[in-house]
PDB file of N, CA and C and ligand atoms in Angstrom:
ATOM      1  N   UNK A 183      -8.200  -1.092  -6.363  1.00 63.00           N
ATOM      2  CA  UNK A 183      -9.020  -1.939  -5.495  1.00 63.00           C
ATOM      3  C   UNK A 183      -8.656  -1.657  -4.037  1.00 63.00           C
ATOM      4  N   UNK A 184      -9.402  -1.594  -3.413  1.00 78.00           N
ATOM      5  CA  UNK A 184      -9.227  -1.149  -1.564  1.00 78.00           C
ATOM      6  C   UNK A 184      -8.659  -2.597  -0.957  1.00 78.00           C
ATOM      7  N   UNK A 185      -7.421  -1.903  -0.622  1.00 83.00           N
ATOM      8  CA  UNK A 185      -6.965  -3.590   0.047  1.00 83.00           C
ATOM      9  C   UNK A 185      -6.163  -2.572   1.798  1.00 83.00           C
ATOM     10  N   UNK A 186      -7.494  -2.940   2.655  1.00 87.00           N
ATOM     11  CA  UNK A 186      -7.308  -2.510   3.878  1.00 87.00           C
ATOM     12  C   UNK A 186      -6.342  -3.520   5.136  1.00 87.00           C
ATOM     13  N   UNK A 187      -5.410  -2.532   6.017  1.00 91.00           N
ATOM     14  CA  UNK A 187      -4.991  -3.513   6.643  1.00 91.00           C
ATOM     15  C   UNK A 187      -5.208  -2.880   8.016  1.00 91.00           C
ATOM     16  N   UNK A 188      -5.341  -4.619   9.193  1.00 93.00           N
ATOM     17  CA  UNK A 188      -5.909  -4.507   9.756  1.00 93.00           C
ATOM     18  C   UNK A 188      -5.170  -5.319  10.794  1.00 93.00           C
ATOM     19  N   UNK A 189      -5.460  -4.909  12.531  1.00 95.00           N
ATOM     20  CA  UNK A 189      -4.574  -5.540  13.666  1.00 95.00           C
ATOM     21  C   UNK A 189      -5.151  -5.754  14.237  1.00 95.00           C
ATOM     22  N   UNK A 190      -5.640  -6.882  14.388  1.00 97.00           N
ATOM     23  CA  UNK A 190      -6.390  -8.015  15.457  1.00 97.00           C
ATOM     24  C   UNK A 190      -6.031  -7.461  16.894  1.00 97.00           C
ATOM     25  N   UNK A 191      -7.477  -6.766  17.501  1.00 97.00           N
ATOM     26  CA  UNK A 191      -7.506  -6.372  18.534  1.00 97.00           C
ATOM     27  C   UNK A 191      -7.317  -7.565  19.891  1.00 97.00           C
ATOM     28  N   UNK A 192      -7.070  -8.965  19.480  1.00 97.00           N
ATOM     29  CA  UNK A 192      -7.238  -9.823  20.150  1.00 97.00           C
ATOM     30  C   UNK A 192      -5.854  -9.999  20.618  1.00 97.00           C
ATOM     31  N   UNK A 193      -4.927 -10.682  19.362  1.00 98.00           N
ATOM     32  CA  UNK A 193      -3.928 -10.688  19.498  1.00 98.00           C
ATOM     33  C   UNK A 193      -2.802  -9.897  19.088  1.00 98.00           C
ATOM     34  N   UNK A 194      -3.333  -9.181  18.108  1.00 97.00           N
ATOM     35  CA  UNK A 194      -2.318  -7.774  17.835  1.00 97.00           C
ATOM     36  C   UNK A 194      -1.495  -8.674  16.212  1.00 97.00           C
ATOM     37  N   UNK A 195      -2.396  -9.371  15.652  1.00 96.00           N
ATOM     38  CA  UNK A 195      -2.052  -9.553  14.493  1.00 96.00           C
ATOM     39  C   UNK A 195      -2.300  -8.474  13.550  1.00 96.00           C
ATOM     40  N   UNK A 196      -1.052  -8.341  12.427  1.00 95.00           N
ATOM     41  CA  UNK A 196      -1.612  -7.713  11.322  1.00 95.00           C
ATOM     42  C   UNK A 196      -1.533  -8.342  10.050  1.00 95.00           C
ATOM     43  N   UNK A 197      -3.301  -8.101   9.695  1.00 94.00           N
ATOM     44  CA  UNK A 197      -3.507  -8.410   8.213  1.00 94.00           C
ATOM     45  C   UNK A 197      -4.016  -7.857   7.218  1.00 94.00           C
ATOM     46  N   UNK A 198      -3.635  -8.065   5.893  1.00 91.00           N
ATOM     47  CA  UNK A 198      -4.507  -7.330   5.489  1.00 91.00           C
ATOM     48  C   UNK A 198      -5.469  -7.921   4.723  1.00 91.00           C
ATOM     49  N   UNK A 199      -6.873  -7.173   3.922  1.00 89.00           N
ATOM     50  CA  UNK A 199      -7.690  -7.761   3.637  1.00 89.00           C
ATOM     51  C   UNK A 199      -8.400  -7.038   1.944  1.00 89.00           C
ATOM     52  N   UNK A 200      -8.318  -7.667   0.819  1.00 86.00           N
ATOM     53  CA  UNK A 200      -8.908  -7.104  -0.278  1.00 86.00           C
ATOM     54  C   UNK A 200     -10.863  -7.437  -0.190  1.00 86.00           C
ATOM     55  N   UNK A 201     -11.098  -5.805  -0.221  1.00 82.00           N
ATOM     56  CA  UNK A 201     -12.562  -5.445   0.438  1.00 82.00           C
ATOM     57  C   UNK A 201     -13.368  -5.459  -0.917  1.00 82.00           C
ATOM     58  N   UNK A 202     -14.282  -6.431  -0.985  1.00 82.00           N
ATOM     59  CA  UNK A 202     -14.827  -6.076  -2.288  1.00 82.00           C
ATOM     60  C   UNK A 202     -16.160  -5.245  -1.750  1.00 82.00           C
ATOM     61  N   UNK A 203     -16.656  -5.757  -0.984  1.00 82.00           N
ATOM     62  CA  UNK A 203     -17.804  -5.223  -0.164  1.00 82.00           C
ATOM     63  C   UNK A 203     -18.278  -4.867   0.824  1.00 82.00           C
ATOM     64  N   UNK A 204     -19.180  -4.352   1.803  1.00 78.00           N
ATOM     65  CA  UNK A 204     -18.961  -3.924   3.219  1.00 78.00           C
ATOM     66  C   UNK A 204     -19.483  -5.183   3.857  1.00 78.00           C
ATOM     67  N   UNK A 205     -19.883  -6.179   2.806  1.00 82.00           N
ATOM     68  CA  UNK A 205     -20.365  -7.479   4.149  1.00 82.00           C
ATOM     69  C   UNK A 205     -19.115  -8.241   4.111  1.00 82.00           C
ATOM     70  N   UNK A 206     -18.338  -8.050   3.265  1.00 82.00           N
ATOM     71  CA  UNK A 206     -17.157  -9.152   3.096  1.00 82.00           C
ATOM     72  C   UNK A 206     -16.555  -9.408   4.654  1.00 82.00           C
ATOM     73  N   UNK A 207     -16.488 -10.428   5.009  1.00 86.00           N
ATOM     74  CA  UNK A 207     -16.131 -10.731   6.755  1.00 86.00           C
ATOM     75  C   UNK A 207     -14.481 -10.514   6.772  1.00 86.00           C
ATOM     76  N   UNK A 208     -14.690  -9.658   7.616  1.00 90.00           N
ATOM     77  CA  UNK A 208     -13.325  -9.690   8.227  1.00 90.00           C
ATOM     78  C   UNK A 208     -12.847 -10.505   9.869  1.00 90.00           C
ATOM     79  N   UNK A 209     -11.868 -11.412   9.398  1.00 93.00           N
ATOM     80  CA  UNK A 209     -11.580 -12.087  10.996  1.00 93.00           C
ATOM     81  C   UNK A 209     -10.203 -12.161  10.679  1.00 93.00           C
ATOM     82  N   UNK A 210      -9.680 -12.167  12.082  1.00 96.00           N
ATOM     83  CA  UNK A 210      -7.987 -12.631  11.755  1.00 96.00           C
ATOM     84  C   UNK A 210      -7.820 -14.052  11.640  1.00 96.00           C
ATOM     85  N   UNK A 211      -6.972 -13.881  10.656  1.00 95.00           N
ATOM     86  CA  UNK A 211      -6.327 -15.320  10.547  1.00 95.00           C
ATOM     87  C   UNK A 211      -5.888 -16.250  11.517  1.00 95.00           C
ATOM     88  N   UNK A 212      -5.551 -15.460  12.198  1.00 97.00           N
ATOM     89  CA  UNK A 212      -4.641 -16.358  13.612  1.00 97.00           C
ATOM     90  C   UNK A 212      -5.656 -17.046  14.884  1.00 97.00           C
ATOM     91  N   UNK A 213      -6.247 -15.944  15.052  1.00 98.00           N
ATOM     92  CA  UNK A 213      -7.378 -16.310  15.999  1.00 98.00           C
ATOM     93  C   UNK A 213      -8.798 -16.186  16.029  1.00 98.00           C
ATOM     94  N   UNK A 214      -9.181 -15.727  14.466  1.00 96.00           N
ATOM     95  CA  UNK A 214     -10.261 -15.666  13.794  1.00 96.00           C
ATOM     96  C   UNK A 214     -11.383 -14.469  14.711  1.00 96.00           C
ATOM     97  N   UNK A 215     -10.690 -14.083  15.102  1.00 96.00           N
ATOM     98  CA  UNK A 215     -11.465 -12.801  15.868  1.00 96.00           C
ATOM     99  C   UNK A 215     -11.831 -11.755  15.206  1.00 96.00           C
ATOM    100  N   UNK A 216     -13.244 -11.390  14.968  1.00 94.00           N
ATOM    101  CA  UNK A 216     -13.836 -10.260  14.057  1.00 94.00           C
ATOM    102  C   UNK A 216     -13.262  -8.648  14.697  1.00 94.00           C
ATOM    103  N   UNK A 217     -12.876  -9.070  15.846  1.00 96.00           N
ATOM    104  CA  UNK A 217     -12.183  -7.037  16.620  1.00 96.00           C
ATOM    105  C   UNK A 217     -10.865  -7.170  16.145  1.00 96.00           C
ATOM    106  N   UNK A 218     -10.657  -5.396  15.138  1.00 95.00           N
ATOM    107  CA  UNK A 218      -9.759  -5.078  14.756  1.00 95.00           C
ATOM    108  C   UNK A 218      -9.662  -3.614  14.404  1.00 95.00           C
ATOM    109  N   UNK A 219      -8.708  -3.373  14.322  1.00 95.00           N
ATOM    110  CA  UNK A 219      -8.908  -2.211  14.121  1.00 95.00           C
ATOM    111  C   UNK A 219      -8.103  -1.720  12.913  1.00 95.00           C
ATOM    112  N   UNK A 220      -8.513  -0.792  12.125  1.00 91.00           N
ATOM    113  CA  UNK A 220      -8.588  -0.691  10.309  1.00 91.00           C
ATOM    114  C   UNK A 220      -7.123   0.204  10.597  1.00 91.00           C
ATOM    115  N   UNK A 221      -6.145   0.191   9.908  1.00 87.00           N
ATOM    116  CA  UNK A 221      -5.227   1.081   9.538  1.00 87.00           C
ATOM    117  C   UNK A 221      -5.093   1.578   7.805  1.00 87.00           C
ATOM    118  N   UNK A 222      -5.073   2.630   7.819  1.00 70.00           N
ATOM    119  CA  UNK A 222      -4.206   3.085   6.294  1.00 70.00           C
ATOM    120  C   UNK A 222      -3.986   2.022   5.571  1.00 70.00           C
ATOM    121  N   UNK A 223      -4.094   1.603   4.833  1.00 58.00           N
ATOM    122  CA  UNK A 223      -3.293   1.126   3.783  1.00 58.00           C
ATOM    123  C   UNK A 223      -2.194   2.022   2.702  1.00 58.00           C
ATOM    124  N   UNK A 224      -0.998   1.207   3.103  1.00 58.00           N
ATOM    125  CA  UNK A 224       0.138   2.120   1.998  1.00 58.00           C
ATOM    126  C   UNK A 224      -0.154   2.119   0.727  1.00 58.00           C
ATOM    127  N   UNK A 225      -0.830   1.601   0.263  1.00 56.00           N
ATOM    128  CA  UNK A 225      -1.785   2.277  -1.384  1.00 56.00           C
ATOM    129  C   UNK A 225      -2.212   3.056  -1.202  1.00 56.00           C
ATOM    130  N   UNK A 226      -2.709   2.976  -0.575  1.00 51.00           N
ATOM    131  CA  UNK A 226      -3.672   4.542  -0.344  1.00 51.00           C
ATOM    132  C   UNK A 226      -3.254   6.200  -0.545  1.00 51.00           C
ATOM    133  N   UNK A 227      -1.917   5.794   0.391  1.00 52.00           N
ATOM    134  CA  UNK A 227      -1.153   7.411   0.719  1.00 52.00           C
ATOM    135  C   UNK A 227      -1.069   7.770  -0.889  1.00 52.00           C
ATOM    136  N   UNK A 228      -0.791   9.218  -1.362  1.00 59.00           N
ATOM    137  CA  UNK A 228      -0.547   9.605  -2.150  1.00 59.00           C
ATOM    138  C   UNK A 228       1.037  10.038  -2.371  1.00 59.00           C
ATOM    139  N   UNK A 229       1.614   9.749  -3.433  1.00 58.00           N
ATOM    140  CA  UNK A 229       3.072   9.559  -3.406  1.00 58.00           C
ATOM    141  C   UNK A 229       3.352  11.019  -4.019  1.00 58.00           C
ATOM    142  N   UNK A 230       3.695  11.918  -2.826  1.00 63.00           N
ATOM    143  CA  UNK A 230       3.930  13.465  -3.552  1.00 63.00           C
ATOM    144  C   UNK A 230       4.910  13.441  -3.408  1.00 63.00           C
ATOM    145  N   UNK A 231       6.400  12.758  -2.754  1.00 60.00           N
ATOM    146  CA  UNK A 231       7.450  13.383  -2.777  1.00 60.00           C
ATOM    147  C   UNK A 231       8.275  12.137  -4.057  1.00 60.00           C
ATOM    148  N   UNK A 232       8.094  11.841  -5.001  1.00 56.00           N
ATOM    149  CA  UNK A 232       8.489  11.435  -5.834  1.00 56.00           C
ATOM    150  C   UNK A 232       9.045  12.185  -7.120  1.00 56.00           C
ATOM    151  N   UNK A 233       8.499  13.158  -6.942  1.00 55.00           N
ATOM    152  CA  UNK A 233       8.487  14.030  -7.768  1.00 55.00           C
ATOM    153  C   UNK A 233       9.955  14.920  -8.050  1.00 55.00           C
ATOM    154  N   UNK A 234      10.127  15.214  -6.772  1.00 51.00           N
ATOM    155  CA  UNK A 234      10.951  16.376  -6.338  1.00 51.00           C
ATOM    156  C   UNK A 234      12.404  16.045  -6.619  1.00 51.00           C
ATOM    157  N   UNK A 235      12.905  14.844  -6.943  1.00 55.00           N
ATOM    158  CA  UNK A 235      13.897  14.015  -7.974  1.00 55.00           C
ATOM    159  C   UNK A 235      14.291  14.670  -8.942  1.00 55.00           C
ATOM    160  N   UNK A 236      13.384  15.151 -10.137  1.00 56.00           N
ATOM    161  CA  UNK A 236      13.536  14.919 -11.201  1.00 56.00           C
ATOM    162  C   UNK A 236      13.328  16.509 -11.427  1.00 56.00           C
ATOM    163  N   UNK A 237      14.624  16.940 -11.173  1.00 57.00           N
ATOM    164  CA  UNK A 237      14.686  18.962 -11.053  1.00 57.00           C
ATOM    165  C   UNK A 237      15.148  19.164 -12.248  1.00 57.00           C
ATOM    166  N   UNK A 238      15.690  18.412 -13.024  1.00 58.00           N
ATOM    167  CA  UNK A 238      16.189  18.571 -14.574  1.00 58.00           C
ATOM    168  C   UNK A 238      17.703  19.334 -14.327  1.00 58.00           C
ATOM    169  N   UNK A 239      18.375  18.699 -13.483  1.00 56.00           N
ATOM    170  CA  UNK A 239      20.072  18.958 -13.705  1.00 56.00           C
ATOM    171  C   UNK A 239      20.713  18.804 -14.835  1.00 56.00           C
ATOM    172  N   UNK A 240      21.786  19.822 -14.538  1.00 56.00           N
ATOM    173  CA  UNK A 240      22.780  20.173 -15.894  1.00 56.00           C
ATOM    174  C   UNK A 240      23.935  19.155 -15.780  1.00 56.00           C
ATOM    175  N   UNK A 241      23.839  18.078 -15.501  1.00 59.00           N
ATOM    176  CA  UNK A 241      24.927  17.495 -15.387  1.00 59.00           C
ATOM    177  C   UNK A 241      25.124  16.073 -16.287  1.00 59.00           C
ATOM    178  N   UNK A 242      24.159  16.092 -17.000  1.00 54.00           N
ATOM    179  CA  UNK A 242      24.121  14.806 -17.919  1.00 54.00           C
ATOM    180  C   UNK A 242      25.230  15.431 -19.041  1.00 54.00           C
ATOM    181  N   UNK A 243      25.518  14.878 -19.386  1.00 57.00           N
ATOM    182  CA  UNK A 243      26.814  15.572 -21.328  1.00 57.00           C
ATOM    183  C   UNK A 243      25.673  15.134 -22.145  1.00 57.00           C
ATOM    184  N   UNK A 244      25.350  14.062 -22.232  1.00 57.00           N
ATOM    185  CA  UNK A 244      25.217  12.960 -23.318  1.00 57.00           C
ATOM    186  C   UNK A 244      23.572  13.437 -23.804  1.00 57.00           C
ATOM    187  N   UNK A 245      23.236  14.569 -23.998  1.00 60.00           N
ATOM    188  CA  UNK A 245      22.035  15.212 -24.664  1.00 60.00           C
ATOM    189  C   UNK A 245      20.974  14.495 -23.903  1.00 60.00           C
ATOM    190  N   UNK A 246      19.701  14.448 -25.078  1.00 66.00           N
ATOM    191  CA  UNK A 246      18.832  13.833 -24.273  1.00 66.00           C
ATOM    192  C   UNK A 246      18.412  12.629 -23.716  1.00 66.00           C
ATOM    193  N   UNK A 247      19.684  11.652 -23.998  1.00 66.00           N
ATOM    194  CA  UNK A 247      19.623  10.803 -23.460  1.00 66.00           C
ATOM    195  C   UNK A 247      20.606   9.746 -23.359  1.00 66.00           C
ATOM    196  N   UNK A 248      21.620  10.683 -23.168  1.00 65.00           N
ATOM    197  CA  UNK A 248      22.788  10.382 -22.724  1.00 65.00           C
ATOM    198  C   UNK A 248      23.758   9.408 -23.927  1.00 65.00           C
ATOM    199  N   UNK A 249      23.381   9.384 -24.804  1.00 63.00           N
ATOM    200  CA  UNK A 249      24.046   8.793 -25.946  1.00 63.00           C
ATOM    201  C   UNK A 249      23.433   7.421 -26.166  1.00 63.00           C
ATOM    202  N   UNK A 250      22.546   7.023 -25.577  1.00 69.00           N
ATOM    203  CA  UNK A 250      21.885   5.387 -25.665  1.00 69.00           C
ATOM    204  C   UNK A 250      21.541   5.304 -26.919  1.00 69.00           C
ATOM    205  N   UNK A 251      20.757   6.014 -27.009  1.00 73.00           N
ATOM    206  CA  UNK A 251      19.509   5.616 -28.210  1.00 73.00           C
ATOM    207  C   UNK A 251      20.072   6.204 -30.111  1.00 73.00           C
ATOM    208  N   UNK A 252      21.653   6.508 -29.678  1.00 71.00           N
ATOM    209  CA  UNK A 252      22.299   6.710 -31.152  1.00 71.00           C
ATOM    210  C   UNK A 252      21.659   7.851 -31.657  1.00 71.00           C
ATOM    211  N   UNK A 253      20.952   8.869 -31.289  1.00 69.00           N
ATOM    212  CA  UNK A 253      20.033  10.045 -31.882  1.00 69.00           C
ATOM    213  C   UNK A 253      21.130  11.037 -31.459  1.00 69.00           C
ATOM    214  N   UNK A 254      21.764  10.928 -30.956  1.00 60.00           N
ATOM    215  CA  UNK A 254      22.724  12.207 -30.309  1.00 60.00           C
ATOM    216  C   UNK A 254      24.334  11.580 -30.959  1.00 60.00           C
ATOM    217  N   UNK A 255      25.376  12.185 -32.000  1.00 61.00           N
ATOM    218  CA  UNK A 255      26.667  11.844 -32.339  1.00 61.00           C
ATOM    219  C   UNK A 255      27.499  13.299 -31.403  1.00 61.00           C
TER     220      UNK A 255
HETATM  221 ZN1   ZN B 110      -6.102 -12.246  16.265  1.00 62.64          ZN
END
């Protein structure tokens, strides 16, 4: 769901806002002023460096899973 956030060009509030539609009104909370200006939302970004973690090091002993799950003696 698009949940945009947004900084009240009035007073420099930031809010954000879940957009269901393009008439859905946007005003700030604080001073109910419709001028703002739209930023990114951090949902949005795409999370590529999450990845780069999980290189598959040799340093575990405990097989595939480290002895938890009793499958490994
Ligand atoms: Zn405001």
């Amino acid at each position: 769901m698009p949940i945009f956030e947004y900084v009240c060009d009035e007073c420099g509030e930031r809010y954000e806002k879940l957009v269901m539609s393009k008439s859905t009104k946007i005003a700030c909370p604080k001073c109910d002023s419709s001028k703002h200006t739209i930023q990114l939302s951090v949902f949005a970004a795409p999370a590529n460096g999450a990845k780069a973690s999980n290189g598959g090091s040799s340093e575990s002993s405990g097989g595939c899973c480290g002895g938890a799950c009793g499958c490994h003696n």
